[in-house]
Coordinates of N, CA and C in Angstrom, one line a residue:
X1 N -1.1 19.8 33.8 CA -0.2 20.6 33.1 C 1.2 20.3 33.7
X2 N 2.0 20.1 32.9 CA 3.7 19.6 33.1 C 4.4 21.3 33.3
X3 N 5.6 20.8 33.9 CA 6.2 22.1 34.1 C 6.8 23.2 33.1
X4 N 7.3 22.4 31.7 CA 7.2 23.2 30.6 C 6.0 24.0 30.2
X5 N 5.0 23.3 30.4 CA 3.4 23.7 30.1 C 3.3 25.3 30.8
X6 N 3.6 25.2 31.9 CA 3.4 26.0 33.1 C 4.1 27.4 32.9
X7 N 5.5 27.0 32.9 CA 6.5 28.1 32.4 C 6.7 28.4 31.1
X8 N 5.7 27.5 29.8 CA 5.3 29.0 28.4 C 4.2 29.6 29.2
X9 N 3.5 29.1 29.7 CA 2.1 30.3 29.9 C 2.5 31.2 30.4
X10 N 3.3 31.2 31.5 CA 3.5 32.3 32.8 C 4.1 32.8 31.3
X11 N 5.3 32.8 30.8 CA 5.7 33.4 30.0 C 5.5 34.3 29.0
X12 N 4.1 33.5 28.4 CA 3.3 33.9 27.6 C 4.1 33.7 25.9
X13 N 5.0 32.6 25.9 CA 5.2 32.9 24.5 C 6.3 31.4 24.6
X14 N 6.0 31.4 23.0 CA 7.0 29.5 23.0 C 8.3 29.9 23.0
X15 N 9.3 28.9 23.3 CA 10.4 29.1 22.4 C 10.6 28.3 21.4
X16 N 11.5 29.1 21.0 CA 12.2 28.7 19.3 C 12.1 27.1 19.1
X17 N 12.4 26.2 20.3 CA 13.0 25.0 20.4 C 11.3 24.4 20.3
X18 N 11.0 25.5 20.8 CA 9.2 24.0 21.2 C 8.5 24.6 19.9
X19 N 8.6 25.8 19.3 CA 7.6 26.1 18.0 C 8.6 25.0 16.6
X20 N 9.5 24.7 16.8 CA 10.3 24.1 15.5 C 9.8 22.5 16.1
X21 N 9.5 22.0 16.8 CA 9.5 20.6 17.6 C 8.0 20.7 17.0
X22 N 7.3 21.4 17.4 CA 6.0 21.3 16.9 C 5.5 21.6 15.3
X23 N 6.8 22.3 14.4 CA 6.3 21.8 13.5 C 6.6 20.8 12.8
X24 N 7.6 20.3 13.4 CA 8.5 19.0 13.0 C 7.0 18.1 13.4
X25 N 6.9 17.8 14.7 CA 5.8 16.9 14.7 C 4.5 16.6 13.7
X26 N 4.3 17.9 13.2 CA 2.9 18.3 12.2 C 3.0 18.0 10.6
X27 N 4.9 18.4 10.3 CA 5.2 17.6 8.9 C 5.5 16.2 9.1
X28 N 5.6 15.5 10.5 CA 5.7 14.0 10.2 C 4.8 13.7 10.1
X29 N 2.9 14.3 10.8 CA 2.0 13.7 10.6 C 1.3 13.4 9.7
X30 N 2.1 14.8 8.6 CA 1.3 15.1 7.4 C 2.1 13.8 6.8
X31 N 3.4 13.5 6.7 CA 3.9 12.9 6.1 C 3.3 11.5 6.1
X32 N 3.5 11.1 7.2 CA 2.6 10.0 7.8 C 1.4 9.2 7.3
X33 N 0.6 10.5 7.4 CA -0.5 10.1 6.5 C -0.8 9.9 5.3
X34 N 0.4 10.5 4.4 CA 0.7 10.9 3.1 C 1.0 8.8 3.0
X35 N 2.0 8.4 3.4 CA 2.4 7.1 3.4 C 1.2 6.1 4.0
X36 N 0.3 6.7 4.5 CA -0.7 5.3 5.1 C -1.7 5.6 3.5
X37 N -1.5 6.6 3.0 CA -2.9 6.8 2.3 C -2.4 5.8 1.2
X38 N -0.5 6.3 0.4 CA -0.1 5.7 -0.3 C -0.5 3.8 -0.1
X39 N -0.3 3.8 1.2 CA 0.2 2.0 1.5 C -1.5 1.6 1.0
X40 N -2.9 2.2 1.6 CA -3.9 1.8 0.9 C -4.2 1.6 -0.5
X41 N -3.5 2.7 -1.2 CA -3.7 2.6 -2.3 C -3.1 1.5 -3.1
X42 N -2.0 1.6 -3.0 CA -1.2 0.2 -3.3 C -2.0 -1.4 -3.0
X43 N -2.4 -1.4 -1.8 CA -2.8 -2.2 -1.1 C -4.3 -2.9 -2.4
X44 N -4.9 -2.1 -2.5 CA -6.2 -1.9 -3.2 C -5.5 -2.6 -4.8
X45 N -4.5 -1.7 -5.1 CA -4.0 -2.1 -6.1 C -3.2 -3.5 -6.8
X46 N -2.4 -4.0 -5.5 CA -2.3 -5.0 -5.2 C -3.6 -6.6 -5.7
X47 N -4.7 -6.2 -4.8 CA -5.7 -7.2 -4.7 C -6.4 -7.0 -6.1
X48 N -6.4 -6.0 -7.0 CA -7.2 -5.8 -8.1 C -6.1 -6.8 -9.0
X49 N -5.0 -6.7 -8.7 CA -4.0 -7.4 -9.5 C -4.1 -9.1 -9.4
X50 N -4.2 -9.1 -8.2 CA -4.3 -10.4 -7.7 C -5.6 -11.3 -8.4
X51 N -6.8 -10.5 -7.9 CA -7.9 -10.8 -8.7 C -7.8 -11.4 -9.9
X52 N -7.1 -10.2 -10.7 CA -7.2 -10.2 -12.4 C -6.6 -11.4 -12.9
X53 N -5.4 -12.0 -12.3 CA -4.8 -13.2 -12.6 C -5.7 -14.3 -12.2
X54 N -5.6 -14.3 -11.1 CA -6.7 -15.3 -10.7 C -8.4 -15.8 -12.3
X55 N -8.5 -14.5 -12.3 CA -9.0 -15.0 -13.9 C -8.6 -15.1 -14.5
X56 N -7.3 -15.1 -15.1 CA -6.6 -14.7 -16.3 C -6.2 -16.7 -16.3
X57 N -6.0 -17.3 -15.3 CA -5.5 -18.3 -14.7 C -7.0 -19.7 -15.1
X58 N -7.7 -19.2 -15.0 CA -9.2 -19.7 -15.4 C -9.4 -19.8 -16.6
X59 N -9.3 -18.3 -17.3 CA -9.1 -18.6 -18.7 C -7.9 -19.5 -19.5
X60 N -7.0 -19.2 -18.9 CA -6.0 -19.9 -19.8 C -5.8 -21.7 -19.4
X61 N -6.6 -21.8 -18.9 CA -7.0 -23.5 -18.1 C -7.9 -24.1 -19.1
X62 N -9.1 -23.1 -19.1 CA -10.2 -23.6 -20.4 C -9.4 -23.3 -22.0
X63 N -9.2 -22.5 -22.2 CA -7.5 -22.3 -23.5 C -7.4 -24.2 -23.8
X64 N -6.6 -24.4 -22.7 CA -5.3 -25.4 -22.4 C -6.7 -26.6 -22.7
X65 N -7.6 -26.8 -22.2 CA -8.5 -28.1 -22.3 C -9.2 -27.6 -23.8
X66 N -9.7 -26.9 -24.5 CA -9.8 -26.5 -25.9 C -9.1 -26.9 -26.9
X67 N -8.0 -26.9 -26.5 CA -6.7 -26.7 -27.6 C -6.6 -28.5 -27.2
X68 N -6.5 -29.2 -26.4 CA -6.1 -30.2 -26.2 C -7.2 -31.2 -26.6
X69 N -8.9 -30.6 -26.7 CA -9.5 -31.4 -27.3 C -10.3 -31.6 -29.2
X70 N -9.2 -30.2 -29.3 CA -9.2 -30.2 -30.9 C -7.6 -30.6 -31.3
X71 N -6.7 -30.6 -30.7 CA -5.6 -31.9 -31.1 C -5.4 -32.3 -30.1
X72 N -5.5 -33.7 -30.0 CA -5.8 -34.6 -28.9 C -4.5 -35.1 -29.6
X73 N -3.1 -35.5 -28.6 CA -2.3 -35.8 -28.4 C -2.0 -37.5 -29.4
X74 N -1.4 -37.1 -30.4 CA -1.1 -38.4 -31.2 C -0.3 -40.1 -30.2
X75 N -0.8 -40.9 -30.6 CA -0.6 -41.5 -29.8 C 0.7 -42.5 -30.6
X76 N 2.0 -43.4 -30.1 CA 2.7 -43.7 -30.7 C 2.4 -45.1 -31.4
X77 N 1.3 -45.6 -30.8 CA 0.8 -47.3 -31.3 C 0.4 -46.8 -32.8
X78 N -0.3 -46.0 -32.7 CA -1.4 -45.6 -34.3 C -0.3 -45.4 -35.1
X79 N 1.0 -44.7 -35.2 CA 1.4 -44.2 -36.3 C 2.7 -45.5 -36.4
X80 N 3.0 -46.6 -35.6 CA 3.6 -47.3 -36.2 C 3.5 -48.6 -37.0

């Protein structure tokens, strides 16, 4: 126990300065965690995004070979 510790007990009561310090401490933790929960969530949301392209990227590759082997690129020998 520190000397502040010592002198609220003898005292028996906080002051104004240590009850406002402590609730300040208790809305940054809330806060705090308010922001780590957000950063997960994001986080989560992020990778689901990432994912989706990642197939979206797959599909549009097979698209691209499809289309290219129902018009297969004219060639300039044949039409002159």
């Amino acid at each position: 126990m520190d000397r502040t510790e010592s002198l609220t007990t003898s005292f028996g009561h906080r002051s104004q300065f240590e009850r406002e310090k402590e609730r300040l401490i208790v809305e940054i933790n809330q806060g705090m965690d308010t922001v780590n929960r957000n950063l997960i969530q994001l986080n989560q949301n992020l990778e689901s995004a990432i994912s989706l392209s990642a197939n979206f990227g797959r599909i549009a590759s097979l698209w691209s070979e499809f289309g290219t082997i129902i018009n297969p690129p004219a060639e300039d020998n044949d039409t002159k």
